[in-house]
Amino acid sequence: MMQISIWQKYSTEEQNNLNFKRFNQSWNFGLLGGYIIGFILVREFHNDLIALVSAVTMVFILIPIGFFVDSEKKLRSYALNLPSQVQLDKKKFLKNKVEEYDSLLKKPEESFSKLGKNSNLYLHIAIPAIIAWVLNLGYTTSKSIFNFNFPYNLKDATIGSEWRYLFVFAQQLLQTIGLNLIGPLNLRKKHRLVQVSLLFDLIMIIGMAIFGNIYYIIVATIMMGFTTGLKQGLVMKINFDHSSYTGDSKYINIGEIVAGIGFGITPLWLGVLINSTSYHWSYFILSVLSAGVLLFYLIIMKKIDLSSTTHNIKGEVRSKRIGEDEE
């Protein structure tokens, strides 16, 4: 992820959008393909262990690829020593953008809508990074609980275990749609969508805890894949913009650590909970967590004027880019 952030700083808007799109497509298609393969393996061999062993084997096969990924230092060095024609194109791009920003300054009432849609201005640094980390913890914990509980859901509904892969496939497909949908939107629309998503998720999870209907739980879990994609889209852009603007990888690194806590720690305490009581209690716990995330998000975002903050950021980045161009 840090490599994408580094290229964001030295690329044009079109290149950034393409890089971000390909990055999202790569891991999403990988997950979707894996779920289909898992379904086929379990369906054909009637053995879940085969699918699990195949997944672990694939992970180990992919490890050597990491040795061919360029380091952050090497990427920065390469970007700063691009061929002369590329540097010339970049300077022309910067000059055009400065002229565009100057024209927008004369019409501030129109500037946010124009800049917020397809702009490489690090607009997401208007939102504190801690918002991204809390949202990240919330949706990774939620998804971990849902996926961990799926086998128990299917068992209670007397549905074969192989169908878990198709249900999770549907969940991930909706997540991919949400992720791609929120990407090109301006900052205020992203904020509103995430706000609605958090409220929607809380209502769905409370319904899981109170009613406990197994079919409702399965459908709600799949539907919340879409809202997860919306939240993930905002989280990724906040982390990318903070890291690219400051040149510090800590924002992405902390985001990955938080995701590791959500995906890695949750199954541990959830296994203990299910072993001693019932998986239904996890939905009560998740309701409290989701309410806390929503409350935190509303409190922090209420203090941020996205319109005025965007203008300030625009001016800061404009000055920064002029300085980079002169250098």
Tab-separated table of C-alpha atoms in Angstrom:
chain	number	residue	atom	x	y	z
A	1	MET	CA	0.000	0.000	0.000
A	2	MET	CA	2.861	2.387	0.723
A	3	GLN	CA	4.132	1.887	-2.829
A	4	ILE	CA	0.787	3.145	-4.167
A	5	SER	CA	1.010	6.129	-1.814
A	6	ILE	CA	4.521	6.987	-3.065
A	7	TRP	CA	3.441	6.893	-6.707
A	8	GLN	CA	0.449	9.075	-5.813
A	9	LYS	CA	2.846	11.900	-5.002
A	10	TYR	CA	4.700	11.737	-8.314
A	11	SER	CA	1.906	10.840	-10.735
A	12	THR	CA	-0.835	12.694	-12.553
A	13	GLU	CA	-4.481	12.398	-11.533
A	14	GLU	CA	-5.222	9.949	-14.336
A	15	GLN	CA	-2.290	7.726	-13.355
A	16	ASN	CA	-3.275	7.835	-9.690
A	17	ASN	CA	-6.861	6.870	-10.430
A	18	LEU	CA	-5.659	4.006	-12.630
A	19	ASN	CA	-3.138	2.786	-10.020
A	20	PHE	CA	-5.729	2.890	-7.243
A	21	LYS	CA	-8.293	1.108	-9.425
A	22	ARG	CA	-5.856	-1.656	-10.374
A	23	PHE	CA	-4.761	-2.055	-6.759
A	24	ASN	CA	-8.357	-2.553	-5.619
A	25	GLN	CA	-9.152	-4.869	-8.518
A	26	SER	CA	-6.115	-7.065	-7.864
A	27	TRP	CA	-6.891	-8.070	-4.297
A	28	ASN	CA	-10.675	-8.096	-4.765
A	29	PHE	CA	-10.507	-10.387	-7.795
A	30	GLY	CA	-8.079	-12.570	-5.861
A	31	LEU	CA	-10.551	-12.952	-3.006
A	32	LEU	CA	-13.520	-13.514	-5.298
A	33	GLY	CA	-11.626	-16.127	-7.299
A	34	GLY	CA	-10.536	-17.844	-4.098
A	35	TYR	CA	-14.109	-18.153	-2.863
A	36	ILE	CA	-15.233	-19.722	-6.147
A	37	ILE	CA	-12.336	-22.199	-6.056
A	38	GLY	CA	-13.131	-23.003	-2.428
A	39	PHE	CA	-16.760	-23.698	-3.298
A	40	ILE	CA	-15.769	-26.014	-6.153
A	41	LEU	CA	-13.223	-27.931	-4.041
A	42	VAL	CA	-15.591	-28.508	-1.133
A	43	ARG	CA	-18.452	-29.315	-3.480
A	44	GLU	CA	-16.426	-31.897	-5.392
A	45	PHE	CA	-14.419	-33.510	-2.577
A	46	HIS	CA	-16.879	-32.977	0.305
A	47	ASN	CA	-13.980	-31.952	2.514
A	48	ASP	CA	-13.378	-28.455	3.928
A	49	LEU	CA	-9.806	-29.354	4.874
A	50	ILE	CA	-8.785	-29.581	1.211
A	51	ALA	CA	-9.878	-25.977	0.612
A	52	LEU	CA	-8.012	-24.776	3.720
A	53	VAL	CA	-4.802	-26.601	2.772
A	54	SER	CA	-5.028	-25.214	-0.769
A	55	ALA	CA	-5.375	-21.666	0.581
A	56	VAL	CA	-2.364	-22.010	2.898
A	57	THR	CA	-0.305	-23.501	0.068
A	58	MET	CA	-1.136	-20.539	-2.174
A	59	VAL	CA	-0.031	-18.113	0.542
A	60	PHE	CA	3.376	-19.779	0.835
A	61	ILE	CA	3.782	-19.824	-2.953
A	62	LEU	CA	3.194	-16.054	-3.057
A	63	ILE	CA	5.793	-15.228	-0.378
A	64	PRO	CA	8.787	-15.171	-2.812
A	65	ILE	CA	7.041	-12.459	-4.837
A	66	GLY	CA	7.629	-10.085	-1.926
A	67	PHE	CA	11.367	-10.183	-2.587
A	68	PHE	CA	10.795	-8.593	-5.995
A	69	VAL	CA	8.838	-5.607	-4.623
A	70	ASP	CA	10.924	-2.425	-4.653
A	71	SER	CA	11.612	-0.719	-1.330
A	72	GLU	CA	10.144	2.705	-0.507
A	73	LYS	CA	13.589	4.308	-0.806
A	74	LYS	CA	14.163	2.800	-4.244
A	75	LEU	CA	10.744	3.889	-5.465
A	76	ARG	CA	11.299	7.473	-4.324
A	77	SER	CA	14.713	7.500	-5.971
A	78	TYR	CA	13.238	6.220	-9.214
A	79	ALA	CA	10.375	8.719	-9.136
A	80	LEU	CA	12.758	11.637	-8.566
A	81	ASN	CA	14.985	10.541	-11.456
A	82	LEU	CA	12.357	9.981	-14.104
A	83	PRO	CA	13.337	10.473	-17.759
A	84	SER	CA	13.447	14.106	-18.858
A	85	GLN	CA	10.298	13.843	-20.988
A	86	VAL	CA	8.321	12.432	-18.063
A	87	GLN	CA	9.630	15.223	-15.817
A	88	LEU	CA	8.628	17.755	-18.461
A	89	ASP	CA	5.130	16.288	-18.678
A	90	LYS	CA	4.899	16.407	-14.899
A	91	LYS	CA	5.902	20.087	-14.780
A	92	LYS	CA	3.362	20.869	-17.482
A	93	PHE	CA	0.756	19.006	-15.451
A	94	LEU	CA	1.632	21.000	-12.306
A	95	LYS	CA	1.494	24.291	-14.174
A	96	ASN	CA	-1.947	23.464	-15.568
A	97	LYS	CA	-3.208	22.478	-12.125
A	98	VAL	CA	-1.936	25.724	-10.537
A	99	GLU	CA	-3.745	27.699	-13.236
A	100	GLU	CA	-6.866	25.656	-12.567
A	101	TYR	CA	-6.668	26.322	-8.821
A	102	ASP	CA	-6.161	30.062	-9.435
A	103	SER	CA	-9.328	30.169	-11.515
A	104	LEU	CA	-11.249	28.275	-8.856
A	105	LEU	CA	-10.075	30.690	-6.161
A	106	LYS	CA	-12.034	33.376	-7.966
A	107	LYS	CA	-15.193	31.270	-7.567
A	108	PRO	CA	-14.962	29.699	-4.098
A	109	GLU	CA	-18.599	28.611	-4.159
A	110	GLU	CA	-17.758	26.266	-7.053
A	111	SER	CA	-14.304	25.185	-5.969
A	112	PHE	CA	-15.213	22.372	-3.614
A	113	SER	CA	-17.504	20.533	-6.023
A	114	LYS	CA	-14.934	20.776	-8.820
A	115	LEU	CA	-11.937	19.869	-6.727
A	116	GLY	CA	-13.576	17.189	-4.678
A	117	LYS	CA	-14.489	14.796	-7.479
A	118	ASN	CA	-11.297	13.843	-9.298
A	119	SER	CA	-8.516	15.772	-7.628
A	120	ASN	CA	-5.051	14.748	-6.564
A	121	LEU	CA	-4.975	17.350	-3.786
A	122	TYR	CA	-4.784	15.066	-0.752
A	123	LEU	CA	-8.228	16.342	0.234
A	124	HIS	CA	-8.691	13.453	2.649
A	125	ILE	CA	-6.139	14.896	5.082
A	126	ALA	CA	-9.031	17.130	6.151
A	127	ILE	CA	-10.161	14.063	8.109
A	128	PRO	CA	-7.935	13.013	11.043
A	129	ALA	CA	-6.150	9.708	10.502
A	130	ILE	CA	-7.609	8.353	13.745
A	131	ILE	CA	-11.014	8.341	12.028
A	132	ALA	CA	-9.635	5.928	9.433
A	133	TRP	CA	-8.095	3.717	12.117
A	134	VAL	CA	-11.277	3.528	14.197
A	135	LEU	CA	-13.399	2.797	11.123
A	136	ASN	CA	-10.845	0.194	10.077
A	137	LEU	CA	-11.002	-1.510	13.461
A	138	GLY	CA	-14.789	-1.442	13.328
A	139	TYR	CA	-15.305	-3.027	9.926
A	140	THR	CA	-12.458	-5.556	10.198
A	141	THR	CA	-13.778	-6.751	13.561
A	142	SER	CA	-17.309	-6.930	12.153
A	143	LYS	CA	-16.235	-8.853	9.074
A	144	SER	CA	-14.119	-11.201	11.166
A	145	ILE	CA	-17.100	-11.971	13.406
A	146	PHE	CA	-19.437	-12.493	10.451
A	147	ASN	CA	-17.056	-14.818	8.626
A	148	PHE	CA	-16.176	-16.733	11.797
A	149	ASN	CA	-19.871	-17.249	12.568
A	150	PHE	CA	-20.874	-18.268	9.033
A	151	PRO	CA	-20.255	-22.023	9.562
A	152	TYR	CA	-22.437	-21.901	12.690
A	153	ASN	CA	-25.088	-19.932	10.791
A	154	LEU	CA	-25.172	-22.522	8.007
A	155	LYS	CA	-25.238	-25.409	10.464
A	156	ASP	CA	-28.249	-23.906	12.247
A	157	ALA	CA	-29.955	-23.398	8.883
A	158	THR	CA	-29.037	-26.976	7.819
A	159	ILE	CA	-27.210	-25.615	4.756
A	160	GLY	CA	-24.105	-27.387	3.420
A	161	SER	CA	-20.743	-25.888	4.410
A	162	GLU	CA	-19.715	-25.379	0.765
A	163	TRP	CA	-22.351	-22.650	0.425
A	164	ARG	CA	-20.361	-20.546	2.858
A	165	TYR	CA	-17.976	-19.745	0.012
A	166	LEU	CA	-20.771	-18.467	-2.224
A	167	PHE	CA	-22.293	-16.389	0.566
A	168	VAL	CA	-18.928	-14.816	1.375
A	169	PHE	CA	-18.396	-14.359	-2.379
A	170	ALA	CA	-21.645	-12.357	-2.540
A	171	GLN	CA	-20.558	-10.350	0.497
A	172	GLN	CA	-17.166	-9.577	-1.073
A	173	LEU	CA	-18.748	-8.724	-4.424
A	174	LEU	CA	-20.981	-6.135	-2.767
A	175	GLN	CA	-17.948	-4.824	-0.887
A	176	THR	CA	-16.119	-4.395	-4.202
A	177	ILE	CA	-19.088	-2.519	-5.656
A	178	GLY	CA	-19.211	-0.210	-2.634
A	179	LEU	CA	-15.459	0.366	-2.775
A	180	ASN	CA	-15.573	1.366	-6.445
A	181	LEU	CA	-18.722	3.443	-6.005
A	182	ILE	CA	-17.352	5.715	-3.281
A	183	GLY	CA	-13.956	6.267	-4.921
A	184	PRO	CA	-14.770	9.120	-7.355
A	185	LEU	CA	-17.183	10.953	-5.019
A	186	ASN	CA	-16.267	14.226	-3.340
A	187	LEU	CA	-15.400	14.366	0.340
A	188	ARG	CA	-18.771	15.510	1.647
A	189	LYS	CA	-20.630	12.757	-0.228
A	190	LYS	CA	-18.192	10.175	1.104
A	191	HIS	CA	-18.772	11.454	4.630
A	192	ARG	CA	-22.551	11.228	4.257
A	193	LEU	CA	-22.421	7.737	2.769
A	194	VAL	CA	-20.160	6.460	5.539
A	195	GLN	CA	-22.395	8.059	8.153
A	196	VAL	CA	-25.456	6.311	6.703
A	197	SER	CA	-23.480	3.055	6.412
A	198	LEU	CA	-22.519	3.113	10.092
A	199	LEU	CA	-26.134	3.698	11.104
A	200	PHE	CA	-27.394	0.987	8.736
A	201	ASP	CA	-24.872	-1.532	10.073
A	202	LEU	CA	-25.799	-0.751	13.674
A	203	ILE	CA	-29.498	-1.345	12.956
A	204	MET	CA	-28.754	-4.626	11.155
A	205	ILE	CA	-26.487	-5.890	13.945
A	206	ILE	CA	-28.988	-4.987	16.670
A	207	GLY	CA	-31.543	-6.973	14.664
A	208	MET	CA	-29.165	-9.950	14.659
A	209	ALA	CA	-28.736	-9.725	18.421
A	210	ILE	CA	-32.418	-9.313	19.253
A	211	PHE	CA	-34.170	-11.578	16.757
A	212	GLY	CA	-31.489	-14.189	16.112
A	213	ASN	CA	-33.258	-15.440	12.983
A	214	ILE	CA	-30.669	-17.398	11.061
A	215	TYR	CA	-31.904	-16.387	7.599
A	216	TYR	CA	-32.011	-12.737	8.609
A	217	ILE	CA	-28.427	-13.033	9.887
A	218	ILE	CA	-27.208	-14.557	6.610
A	219	VAL	CA	-28.927	-11.948	4.415
A	220	ALA	CA	-27.867	-9.037	6.653
A	221	THR	CA	-24.268	-10.267	6.689
A	222	ILE	CA	-24.186	-10.321	2.886
A	223	MET	CA	-25.858	-6.907	2.581
A	224	MET	CA	-23.361	-5.300	4.935
A	225	GLY	CA	-20.623	-6.196	2.489
A	226	PHE	CA	-21.734	-3.129	0.512
A	227	THR	CA	-21.470	-0.741	3.468
A	228	THR	CA	-18.101	-2.254	4.360
A	229	GLY	CA	-16.868	-1.327	0.887
A	230	LEU	CA	-18.033	2.263	1.350
A	231	LYS	CA	-16.201	2.580	4.666
A	232	GLN	CA	-13.108	0.879	3.323
A	233	GLY	CA	-12.963	3.268	0.366
A	234	LEU	CA	-12.844	6.288	2.681
A	235	VAL	CA	-10.364	4.635	5.057
A	236	MET	CA	-7.920	3.780	2.277
A	237	LYS	CA	-8.001	7.280	0.792
A	238	ILE	CA	-7.449	8.916	4.194
A	239	ASN	CA	-4.425	6.721	4.882
A	240	PHE	CA	-3.063	7.133	1.343
A	241	ASP	CA	-3.404	10.915	1.354
A	242	HIS	CA	-1.875	11.363	4.811
A	243	SER	CA	1.074	9.130	3.901
A	244	SER	CA	1.616	10.691	0.479
A	245	TYR	CA	1.279	14.278	1.715
A	246	THR	CA	3.672	13.831	4.659
A	247	GLY	CA	5.942	11.210	3.088
A	248	ASP	CA	5.523	9.168	6.279
A	249	SER	CA	4.462	5.524	6.042
A	250	LYS	CA	3.191	5.420	9.635
A	251	TYR	CA	-0.402	6.160	8.595
A	252	ILE	CA	-0.600	3.132	6.325
A	253	ASN	CA	1.423	1.003	8.754
A	254	ILE	CA	-0.867	1.817	11.680
A	255	GLY	CA	-3.854	1.141	9.446
A	256	GLU	CA	-2.460	-2.303	8.636
A	257	ILE	CA	-1.774	-2.981	12.324
A	258	VAL	CA	-5.349	-2.038	13.206
A	259	ALA	CA	-6.653	-4.321	10.448
A	260	GLY	CA	-4.452	-7.088	11.845
A	261	ILE	CA	-6.032	-6.602	15.259
A	262	GLY	CA	-9.521	-6.749	13.781
A	263	PHE	CA	-8.881	-9.822	11.649
A	264	GLY	CA	-6.311	-11.553	13.871
A	265	ILE	CA	-7.345	-10.971	17.482
A	266	THR	CA	-11.113	-11.229	17.002
A	267	PRO	CA	-11.173	-14.984	16.181
A	268	LEU	CA	-9.221	-15.685	19.392
A	269	TRP	CA	-11.673	-14.161	21.851
A	270	LEU	CA	-14.606	-15.208	19.654
A	271	GLY	CA	-13.517	-18.843	19.832
A	272	VAL	CA	-13.376	-18.645	23.630
A	273	LEU	CA	-16.817	-17.002	23.702
A	274	ILE	CA	-18.427	-19.614	21.468
A	275	ASN	CA	-16.799	-22.444	23.389
A	276	SER	CA	-18.315	-21.202	26.652
A	277	THR	CA	-21.661	-19.761	25.504
A	278	SER	CA	-23.150	-19.152	22.041
A	279	TYR	CA	-22.064	-17.251	18.944
A	280	HIS	CA	-25.239	-15.140	19.266
A	281	TRP	CA	-23.549	-13.197	22.078
A	282	SER	CA	-20.978	-11.931	19.604
A	283	TYR	CA	-23.708	-9.868	17.948
A	284	PHE	CA	-24.489	-8.138	21.258
A	285	ILE	CA	-20.792	-7.314	21.669
A	286	LEU	CA	-20.616	-6.121	18.065
A	287	SER	CA	-23.670	-3.901	18.639
A	288	VAL	CA	-21.853	-2.088	21.442
A	289	LEU	CA	-18.693	-1.745	19.336
A	290	SER	CA	-20.642	-0.459	16.315
A	291	ALA	CA	-22.505	2.076	18.451
A	292	GLY	CA	-19.170	3.299	19.828
A	293	VAL	CA	-17.666	3.656	16.348
A	294	LEU	CA	-20.721	5.566	15.087
A	295	LEU	CA	-20.716	7.888	18.111
A	296	PHE	CA	-16.971	8.538	17.787
A	297	TYR	CA	-17.317	9.259	14.070
A	298	LEU	CA	-20.195	11.696	14.562
A	299	ILE	CA	-18.452	13.562	17.393
A	300	ILE	CA	-15.159	13.999	15.538
A	301	MET	CA	-16.689	14.821	12.157
A	302	LYS	CA	-19.034	17.383	13.718
A	303	LYS	CA	-15.977	19.489	14.560
A	304	ILE	CA	-14.733	19.489	10.957
A	305	ASP	CA	-15.968	21.966	8.363
A	306	LEU	CA	-15.156	20.037	5.216
A	307	SER	CA	-15.742	23.004	2.908
A	308	SER	CA	-13.439	25.490	4.636
A	309	THR	CA	-10.870	22.833	5.465
A	310	THR	CA	-10.735	21.831	1.821
A	311	HIS	CA	-9.916	25.384	0.747
A	312	ASN	CA	-7.076	25.554	3.281
A	313	ILE	CA	-5.676	22.226	2.144
A	314	LYS	CA	-5.956	23.331	-1.455
A	315	GLY	CA	-3.807	26.367	-0.713
A	316	GLU	CA	-1.245	24.330	1.243
A	317	VAL	CA	-0.885	21.718	-1.474
A	318	ARG	CA	-0.778	24.388	-4.165
A	319	SER	CA	2.169	26.050	-2.396
A	320	LYS	CA	3.825	22.703	-1.810
A	321	ARG	CA	3.565	21.678	-5.442
A	322	ILE	CA	4.850	25.029	-6.687
A	323	GLY	CA	7.882	24.532	-4.433
A	324	GLU	CA	8.422	21.014	-5.768
A	325	ASP	CA	8.158	22.297	-9.334
A	326	GLU	CA	10.756	25.020	-8.702
A	327	GLU	CA	13.154	22.500	-7.207
